[in-house]
Amino acid sequence: EAQVTQNPRYLITVTGKKLTVTCSQNMNHEYMSWYRQDPGLGLRQIYYSMNVEVTDKGDVPEGYKVSRKEKRNFPLILESPSPNQTSLYFCASSLGLAGEVETQYFGPGTRLLVL
Amino acid sequence: GENVEQHPSTLSVQEGDSAVIKCTYSDSASNYFPWYKQELGKRPQLIIDIRSNVGEKKDQRIAVTLNKTAKHFSLHITETQPEDSAVYFCAASIHDGYSSASKIIFGSGTRLSIRP
């Protein structure tokens, strides 16, 4: 089954404790992206990647890191989480030929609470 | 910076009536405009999209119109049904001038409620 998976689905942590949220897709998509969703603000893009070893900042990259060592995986890293990073996070992938965004398929979301 | 504005933030319509959600965008180079539907507790899912070389696209009860001159696009849902109740997001592609990749800017969402 074609899908985007994220883990963990729920996470409670404390300020400053490094964490990683994994994202994997099995559709051989080139374009992958991370979003955060906050009430009243919609979905805001954190980072995106058009292919292996190519990543770019979205609208709200501060406090986040990503890597794209393999085509299928795009982990989101919070080196030193802070309470303002409490949010619902979505990973998404798209066929993305020549860097163009097409239909994005979203993962199930990761709800993060930073105390 | 680039942005996408979406109105209204909430919309309540009688079952069977039409619903219209409007978005404006700032980057005249935007060329891809998707609409996503997000049901409560679920992930966003694409319902329709349009590219800049087309003025209108229709899929059963859903249609999207695009006015590139005015930089606005709209979602139209006709004969609304209870299962149309959800949050709807518009979005526009922004081409990154430093690379060949596109990023996506989303509107803030419209919560649509269908009254029985």
PDB file of C-alpha atoms in Angstrom:
ATOM      1  CA  GLU A   1       0.000   0.000   0.000  1.00  0.00           C
ATOM      2  CA  ALA A   2       1.333   3.413  -1.026  1.00  0.00           C
ATOM      3  CA  GLN A   3       1.769   5.507   2.075  1.00  0.00           C
ATOM      4  CA  VAL A   4       3.683   8.036   4.141  1.00  0.00           C
ATOM      5  CA  THR A   5       4.466   6.948   7.683  1.00  0.00           C
ATOM      6  CA  GLN A   6       5.603   8.982  10.664  1.00  0.00           C
ATOM      7  CA  ASN A   7       6.865   7.971  14.055  1.00  0.00           C
ATOM      8  CA  PRO A   8       6.161   8.545  16.808  1.00  0.00           C
ATOM      9  CA  ARG A   9       2.519   9.613  16.542  1.00  0.00           C
ATOM     10  CA  TYR A  10       2.535  11.247  19.953  1.00  0.00           C
ATOM     11  CA  LEU A  11       5.470  12.583  21.931  1.00  0.00           C
ATOM     12  CA  ILE A  12       5.825  14.422  25.221  1.00  0.00           C
ATOM     13  CA  THR A  13       9.282  15.722  26.011  1.00  0.00           C
ATOM     14  CA  VAL A  14      11.072  18.381  28.028  1.00  0.00           C
ATOM     15  CA  THR A  15      12.840  21.531  26.935  1.00  0.00           C
ATOM     16  CA  GLY A  16      16.303  20.881  25.538  1.00  0.00           C
ATOM     17  CA  LYS A  17      16.056  17.127  25.042  1.00  0.00           C
ATOM     18  CA  LYS A  18      16.963  16.307  21.446  1.00  0.00           C
ATOM     19  CA  LEU A  19      14.383  14.373  19.491  1.00  0.00           C
ATOM     20  CA  THR A  20      13.854  12.999  16.000  1.00  0.00           C
ATOM     21  CA  VAL A  21      10.596  12.393  14.189  1.00  0.00           C
ATOM     22  CA  THR A  22      10.960   9.910  11.357  1.00  0.00           C
ATOM     23  CA  CYS A  23       9.174  10.064   8.021  1.00  0.00           C
ATOM     24  CA  SER A  24       9.214   7.411   5.334  1.00  0.00           C
ATOM     25  CA  GLN A  25       7.438   7.022   1.986  1.00  0.00           C
ATOM     26  CA  ASN A  26       7.231   3.995  -0.285  1.00  0.00           C
ATOM     27  CA  MET A  27       6.127   5.735  -3.478  1.00  0.00           C
ATOM     28  CA  ASN A  28       9.603   6.586  -4.826  1.00  0.00           C
ATOM     29  CA  HIS A  29       8.723  10.271  -4.534  1.00  0.00           C
ATOM     30  CA  GLU A  30      11.448  12.832  -5.048  1.00  0.00           C
ATOM     31  CA  TYR A  31       9.866  15.732  -3.126  1.00  0.00           C
ATOM     32  CA  MET A  32       9.402  15.534   0.634  1.00  0.00           C
ATOM     33  CA  SER A  33       8.383  18.184   3.099  1.00  0.00           C
ATOM     34  CA  TRP A  34       7.687  18.887   6.765  1.00  0.00           C
ATOM     35  CA  TYR A  35       4.871  21.116   8.023  1.00  0.00           C
ATOM     36  CA  ARG A  36       3.665  22.239  11.384  1.00  0.00           C
ATOM     37  CA  GLN A  37       0.009  22.930  12.017  1.00  0.00           C
ATOM     38  CA  ASP A  38      -1.110  25.384  14.667  1.00  0.00           C
ATOM     39  CA  PRO A  39      -4.648  26.700  15.318  1.00  0.00           C
ATOM     40  CA  GLY A  40      -5.464  29.705  13.161  1.00  0.00           C
ATOM     41  CA  LEU A  41      -2.174  29.503  11.271  1.00  0.00           C
ATOM     42  CA  GLY A  42      -2.841  26.662   8.882  1.00  0.00           C
ATOM     43  CA  LEU A  43       0.047  24.534   7.667  1.00  0.00           C
ATOM     44  CA  ARG A  44       3.453  26.151   7.610  1.00  0.00           C
ATOM     45  CA  GLN A  45       6.328  24.568   5.753  1.00  0.00           C
ATOM     46  CA  ILE A  46       9.444  23.914   7.836  1.00  0.00           C
ATOM     47  CA  TYR A  47      11.828  22.293   5.355  1.00  0.00           C
ATOM     48  CA  TYR A  48      11.541  20.599   2.013  1.00  0.00           C
ATOM     49  CA  SER A  49      13.724  18.400  -0.128  1.00  0.00           C
ATOM     50  CA  MET A  50      13.612  17.906  -3.852  1.00  0.00           C
ATOM     51  CA  ASN A  51      15.951  14.916  -3.857  1.00  0.00           C
ATOM     52  CA  VAL A  52      18.629  13.040  -1.946  1.00  0.00           C
ATOM     53  CA  GLU A  53      21.109  15.390  -0.260  1.00  0.00           C
ATOM     54  CA  VAL A  54      19.122  18.462  -1.389  1.00  0.00           C
ATOM     55  CA  THR A  55      17.188  20.336   1.298  1.00  0.00           C
ATOM     56  CA  ASP A  56      15.810  23.880   1.501  1.00  0.00           C
ATOM     57  CA  LYS A  57      14.275  26.040   4.181  1.00  0.00           C
ATOM     58  CA  GLY A  58      10.560  26.623   4.215  1.00  0.00           C
ATOM     59  CA  ASP A  59       8.813  29.432   6.044  1.00  0.00           C
ATOM     60  CA  VAL A  60       9.600  28.438   9.629  1.00  0.00           C
ATOM     61  CA  PRO A  61      12.935  26.545   9.721  1.00  0.00           C
ATOM     62  CA  GLU A  62      14.326  28.003  12.963  1.00  0.00           C
ATOM     63  CA  GLY A  63      14.990  25.338  15.583  1.00  0.00           C
ATOM     64  CA  TYR A  64      14.697  22.434  13.156  1.00  0.00           C
ATOM     65  CA  LYS A  65      17.066  20.336  11.078  1.00  0.00           C
ATOM     66  CA  VAL A  66      16.425  17.744   8.408  1.00  0.00           C
ATOM     67  CA  SER A  67      18.439  15.283   6.381  1.00  0.00           C
ATOM     68  CA  ARG A  68      17.794  13.356   3.176  1.00  0.00           C
ATOM     69  CA  LYS A  69      20.372  10.601   2.951  1.00  0.00           C
ATOM     70  CA  GLU A  70      17.987   8.212   1.225  1.00  0.00           C
ATOM     71  CA  LYS A  71      15.101   8.918  -1.109  1.00  0.00           C
ATOM     72  CA  ARG A  72      12.468   7.287   1.110  1.00  0.00           C
ATOM     73  CA  ASN A  73      13.382   8.898   4.466  1.00  0.00           C
ATOM     74  CA  PHE A  74      13.212  12.496   5.626  1.00  0.00           C
ATOM     75  CA  PRO A  75      13.661  12.794   9.406  1.00  0.00           C
ATOM     76  CA  LEU A  76      12.913  15.992  11.313  1.00  0.00           C
ATOM     77  CA  ILE A  77      15.354  16.792  14.117  1.00  0.00           C
ATOM     78  CA  LEU A  78      14.796  19.139  17.024  1.00  0.00           C
ATOM     79  CA  GLU A  79      18.231  19.607  18.591  1.00  0.00           C
ATOM     80  CA  SER A  80      16.977  21.578  21.600  1.00  0.00           C
ATOM     81  CA  PRO A  81      13.169  21.635  21.675  1.00  0.00           C
ATOM     82  CA  SER A  82      11.381  24.573  23.256  1.00  0.00           C
ATOM     83  CA  PRO A  83       7.725  24.963  24.324  1.00  0.00           C
ATOM     84  CA  ASN A  84       6.950  27.082  21.222  1.00  0.00           C
ATOM     85  CA  GLN A  85       7.630  23.981  19.123  1.00  0.00           C
ATOM     86  CA  THR A  86       4.621  22.264  20.655  1.00  0.00           C
ATOM     87  CA  SER A  87       2.523  21.547  17.582  1.00  0.00           C
ATOM     88  CA  LEU A  88       1.080  18.975  15.206  1.00  0.00           C
ATOM     89  CA  TYR A  89       3.666  17.967  12.605  1.00  0.00           C
ATOM     90  CA  PHE A  90       2.975  16.499   9.182  1.00  0.00           C
ATOM     91  CA  CYS A  91       5.379  14.965   6.739  1.00  0.00           C
ATOM     92  CA  ALA A  92       4.351  14.920   3.074  1.00  0.00           C
ATOM     93  CA  SER A  93       5.710  13.599  -0.189  1.00  0.00           C
ATOM     94  CA  SER A  94       5.095  14.361  -3.836  1.00  0.00           C
ATOM     95  CA  LEU A  95       6.293  12.913  -7.115  1.00  0.00           C
ATOM     96  CA  GLY A  96       8.175  16.174  -7.560  1.00  0.00           C
ATOM     97  CA  LEU A  97       9.769  15.804 -10.957  1.00  0.00           C
ATOM     98  CA  ALA A  98      12.188  18.662 -11.688  1.00  0.00           C
ATOM     99  CA  GLY A  99      11.461  20.096  -8.252  1.00  0.00           C
ATOM    100  CA  GLU A 100       7.840  20.865  -9.032  1.00  0.00           C
ATOM    101  CA  VAL A 101       5.275  20.222  -6.328  1.00  0.00           C
ATOM    102  CA  GLU A 102       2.268  18.201  -7.364  1.00  0.00           C
ATOM    103  CA  THR A 103      -0.244  16.307  -5.256  1.00  0.00           C
ATOM    104  CA  GLN A 104       1.203  15.955  -1.772  1.00  0.00           C
ATOM    105  CA  TYR A 105       0.450  12.842   0.262  1.00  0.00           C
ATOM    106  CA  PHE A 106       0.505  13.519   3.974  1.00  0.00           C
ATOM    107  CA  GLY A 107       1.560  11.249   6.796  1.00  0.00           C
ATOM    108  CA  PRO A 108      -0.764  10.687   9.781  1.00  0.00           C
ATOM    109  CA  GLY A 109       0.803  13.463  11.862  1.00  0.00           C
ATOM    110  CA  THR A 110       2.904  13.629  15.030  1.00  0.00           C
ATOM    111  CA  ARG A 111       1.541  15.510  17.996  1.00  0.00           C
ATOM    112  CA  LEU A 112       4.427  16.974  20.004  1.00  0.00           C
ATOM    113  CA  LEU A 113       4.223  18.538  23.455  1.00  0.00           C
ATOM    114  CA  VAL A 114       7.347  20.229  24.827  1.00  0.00           C
ATOM    115  CA  LEU A 115       7.189  20.962  28.555  1.00  0.00           C
TER     116      LEU A 115
ATOM    117  CA  GLY B   1       7.327  37.705   2.073  1.00  0.00           C
ATOM    118  CA  GLU B   2       4.990  35.599   0.033  1.00  0.00           C
ATOM    119  CA  ASN B   3       1.636  34.802   1.574  1.00  0.00           C
ATOM    120  CA  VAL B   4      -1.744  33.274   0.870  1.00  0.00           C
ATOM    121  CA  GLU B   5      -4.849  34.762   2.459  1.00  0.00           C
ATOM    122  CA  GLN B   6      -7.981  32.685   2.840  1.00  0.00           C
ATOM    123  CA  HIS B   7     -11.554  33.781   3.637  1.00  0.00           C
ATOM    124  CA  PRO B   8     -13.772  33.160   5.429  1.00  0.00           C
ATOM    125  CA  SER B   9     -12.225  31.436   8.428  1.00  0.00           C
ATOM    126  CA  THR B  10     -15.562  29.785   9.256  1.00  0.00           C
ATOM    127  CA  LEU B  11     -18.533  29.063   7.018  1.00  0.00           C
ATOM    128  CA  SER B  12     -21.872  27.476   7.820  1.00  0.00           C
ATOM    129  CA  VAL B  13     -24.270  26.526   5.027  1.00  0.00           C
ATOM    130  CA  GLN B  14     -27.533  24.640   4.802  1.00  0.00           C
ATOM    131  CA  GLU B  15     -27.296  21.138   3.409  1.00  0.00           C
ATOM    132  CA  GLY B  16     -27.886  21.270  -0.325  1.00  0.00           C
ATOM    133  CA  ASP B  17     -26.704  24.865  -0.689  1.00  0.00           C
ATOM    134  CA  SER B  18     -23.397  25.941  -2.218  1.00  0.00           C
ATOM    135  CA  ALA B  19     -20.231  26.952  -0.383  1.00  0.00           C
ATOM    136  CA  VAL B  20     -17.520  29.257  -1.703  1.00  0.00           C
ATOM    137  CA  ILE B  21     -14.078  29.772  -0.200  1.00  0.00           C
ATOM    138  CA  LYS B  22     -11.721  32.412  -1.560  1.00  0.00           C
ATOM    139  CA  CYS B  23      -7.951  32.807  -1.528  1.00  0.00           C
ATOM    140  CA  THR B  24      -5.537  35.452  -2.719  1.00  0.00           C
ATOM    141  CA  TYR B  25      -1.820  35.026  -3.261  1.00  0.00           C
ATOM    142  CA  SER B  26       1.050  37.466  -3.521  1.00  0.00           C
ATOM    143  CA  ASP B  27       3.641  35.860  -5.833  1.00  0.00           C
ATOM    144  CA  SER B  28       2.729  36.440  -9.475  1.00  0.00           C
ATOM    145  CA  ALA B  29       5.036  33.537 -10.428  1.00  0.00           C
ATOM    146  CA  SER B  30       2.897  30.995  -8.544  1.00  0.00           C
ATOM    147  CA  ASN B  31       1.698  28.352 -10.968  1.00  0.00           C
ATOM    148  CA  TYR B  32       0.110  25.580  -8.900  1.00  0.00           C
ATOM    149  CA  PHE B  33      -2.925  25.959  -6.627  1.00  0.00           C
ATOM    150  CA  PRO B  34      -4.138  22.917  -4.690  1.00  0.00           C
ATOM    151  CA  TRP B  35      -7.021  22.611  -2.246  1.00  0.00           C
ATOM    152  CA  TYR B  36      -6.856  20.218   0.678  1.00  0.00           C
ATOM    153  CA  LYS B  37      -9.606  18.918   2.936  1.00  0.00           C
ATOM    154  CA  GLN B  38      -8.862  17.958   6.518  1.00  0.00           C
ATOM    155  CA  GLU B  39     -11.463  16.106   8.547  1.00  0.00           C
ATOM    156  CA  LEU B  40     -11.282  16.222  12.315  1.00  0.00           C
ATOM    157  CA  GLY B  41      -8.259  14.290  13.585  1.00  0.00           C
ATOM    158  CA  LYS B  42      -7.196  13.270  10.091  1.00  0.00           C
ATOM    159  CA  ARG B  43      -4.442  14.245   7.694  1.00  0.00           C
ATOM    160  CA  PRO B  44      -5.007  16.777   4.875  1.00  0.00           C
ATOM    161  CA  GLN B  45      -6.010  15.229   1.550  1.00  0.00           C
ATOM    162  CA  LEU B  46      -6.009  16.805  -1.877  1.00  0.00           C
ATOM    163  CA  ILE B  47      -9.489  17.353  -3.303  1.00  0.00           C
ATOM    164  CA  ILE B  48      -8.712  19.392  -6.407  1.00  0.00           C
ATOM    165  CA  ASP B  49      -5.891  21.442  -7.900  1.00  0.00           C
ATOM    166  CA  ILE B  50      -5.397  23.830 -10.781  1.00  0.00           C
ATOM    167  CA  ARG B  51      -2.408  25.078 -12.724  1.00  0.00           C
ATOM    168  CA  SER B  52      -1.927  28.592 -13.973  1.00  0.00           C
ATOM    169  CA  ASN B  53      -2.612  27.778 -17.613  1.00  0.00           C
ATOM    170  CA  VAL B  54      -6.220  26.871 -16.792  1.00  0.00           C
ATOM    171  CA  GLY B  55      -9.002  29.175 -15.600  1.00  0.00           C
ATOM    172  CA  GLU B  56     -11.404  26.606 -14.191  1.00  0.00           C
ATOM    173  CA  LYS B  57     -11.470  22.952 -13.253  1.00  0.00           C
ATOM    174  CA  LYS B  58     -14.387  20.833 -12.138  1.00  0.00           C
ATOM    175  CA  ASP B  59     -14.713  17.444 -10.468  1.00  0.00           C
ATOM    176  CA  GLN B  60     -18.305  16.430  -9.753  1.00  0.00           C
ATOM    177  CA  ARG B  61     -19.593  18.806  -7.043  1.00  0.00           C
ATOM    178  CA  ILE B  62     -16.283  20.590  -6.607  1.00  0.00           C
ATOM    179  CA  ALA B  63     -14.847  23.309  -8.837  1.00  0.00           C
ATOM    180  CA  VAL B  64     -11.936  25.696  -8.618  1.00  0.00           C
ATOM    181  CA  THR B  65     -11.577  28.957 -10.509  1.00  0.00           C
ATOM    182  CA  LEU B  66      -8.395  30.957 -10.988  1.00  0.00           C
ATOM    183  CA  ASN B  67      -7.977  34.620 -11.874  1.00  0.00           C
ATOM    184  CA  LYS B  68      -4.265  35.184 -12.469  1.00  0.00           C
ATOM    185  CA  THR B  69      -4.642  38.884 -13.144  1.00  0.00           C
ATOM    186  CA  ALA B  70      -6.273  39.483  -9.784  1.00  0.00           C
ATOM    187  CA  LYS B  71      -4.177  36.756  -8.102  1.00  0.00           C
ATOM    188  CA  HIS B  72      -7.096  34.996  -6.548  1.00  0.00           C
ATOM    189  CA  PHE B  73      -8.651  31.562  -6.741  1.00  0.00           C
ATOM    190  CA  SER B  74     -11.809  30.062  -5.271  1.00  0.00           C
ATOM    191  CA  LEU B  75     -13.236  26.703  -4.279  1.00  0.00           C
ATOM    192  CA  HIS B  76     -16.898  26.056  -5.050  1.00  0.00           C
ATOM    193  CA  ILE B  77     -18.807  23.150  -3.538  1.00  0.00           C
ATOM    194  CA  THR B  78     -22.326  22.629  -4.831  1.00  0.00           C
ATOM    195  CA  GLU B  79     -25.156  20.557  -3.319  1.00  0.00           C
ATOM    196  CA  THR B  80     -23.329  20.352  -0.017  1.00  0.00           C
ATOM    197  CA  GLN B  81     -23.663  17.212   2.096  1.00  0.00           C
ATOM    198  CA  PRO B  82     -22.896  16.502   5.772  1.00  0.00           C
ATOM    199  CA  GLU B  83     -19.665  14.743   4.816  1.00  0.00           C
ATOM    200  CA  ASP B  84     -18.391  18.016   3.344  1.00  0.00           C
ATOM    201  CA  SER B  85     -17.979  19.333   6.904  1.00  0.00           C
ATOM    202  CA  ALA B  86     -14.224  19.771   7.418  1.00  0.00           C
ATOM    203  CA  VAL B  87     -11.432  22.337   7.340  1.00  0.00           C
ATOM    204  CA  TYR B  88     -10.389  23.346   3.832  1.00  0.00           C
ATOM    205  CA  PHE B  89      -6.963  24.770   2.975  1.00  0.00           C
ATOM    206  CA  CYS B  90      -5.911  26.539  -0.171  1.00  0.00           C
ATOM    207  CA  ALA B  91      -2.257  26.730  -1.163  1.00  0.00           C
ATOM    208  CA  ALA B  92      -0.002  28.246  -3.785  1.00  0.00           C
ATOM    209  CA  SER B  93       3.399  27.189  -5.073  1.00  0.00           C
ATOM    210  CA  ILE B  94       6.273  29.585  -4.668  1.00  0.00           C
ATOM    211  CA  HIS B  95       9.321  29.050  -6.789  1.00  0.00           C
ATOM    212  CA  ASP B  96      12.541  29.374  -4.849  1.00  0.00           C
ATOM    213  CA  GLY B  97      14.755  31.785  -6.734  1.00  0.00           C
ATOM    214  CA  TYR B  98      17.922  30.126  -5.427  1.00  0.00           C
ATOM    215  CA  SER B  99      17.125  26.626  -6.574  1.00  0.00           C
ATOM    216  CA  SER B 100      14.848  24.941  -9.030  1.00  0.00           C
ATOM    217  CA  ALA B 101      12.520  23.685  -6.309  1.00  0.00           C
ATOM    218  CA  SER B 102       9.062  24.889  -5.364  1.00  0.00           C
ATOM    219  CA  LYS B 103       7.725  25.366  -1.897  1.00  0.00           C
ATOM    220  CA  ILE B 104       4.101  25.556  -0.890  1.00  0.00           C
ATOM    221  CA  ILE B 105       2.403  28.303   1.110  1.00  0.00           C
ATOM    222  CA  PHE B 106      -0.920  27.369   2.706  1.00  0.00           C
ATOM    223  CA  GLY B 107      -3.796  29.588   3.659  1.00  0.00           C
ATOM    224  CA  SER B 108      -4.960  29.595   7.255  1.00  0.00           C
ATOM    225  CA  GLY B 109      -7.956  27.365   6.580  1.00  0.00           C
ATOM    226  CA  THR B 110     -11.760  27.562   6.477  1.00  0.00           C
ATOM    227  CA  ARG B 111     -13.889  25.509   8.828  1.00  0.00           C
ATOM    228  CA  LEU B 112     -16.970  24.502   6.841  1.00  0.00           C
ATOM    229  CA  SER B 113     -20.030  23.266   8.689  1.00  0.00           C
ATOM    230  CA  ILE B 114     -23.045  21.826   6.885  1.00  0.00           C
ATOM    231  CA  ARG B 115     -26.347  22.334   8.728  1.00  0.00           C
ATOM    232  CA  PRO B 116     -28.872  19.506   8.292  1.00  0.00           C
TER     233      PRO B 116
END
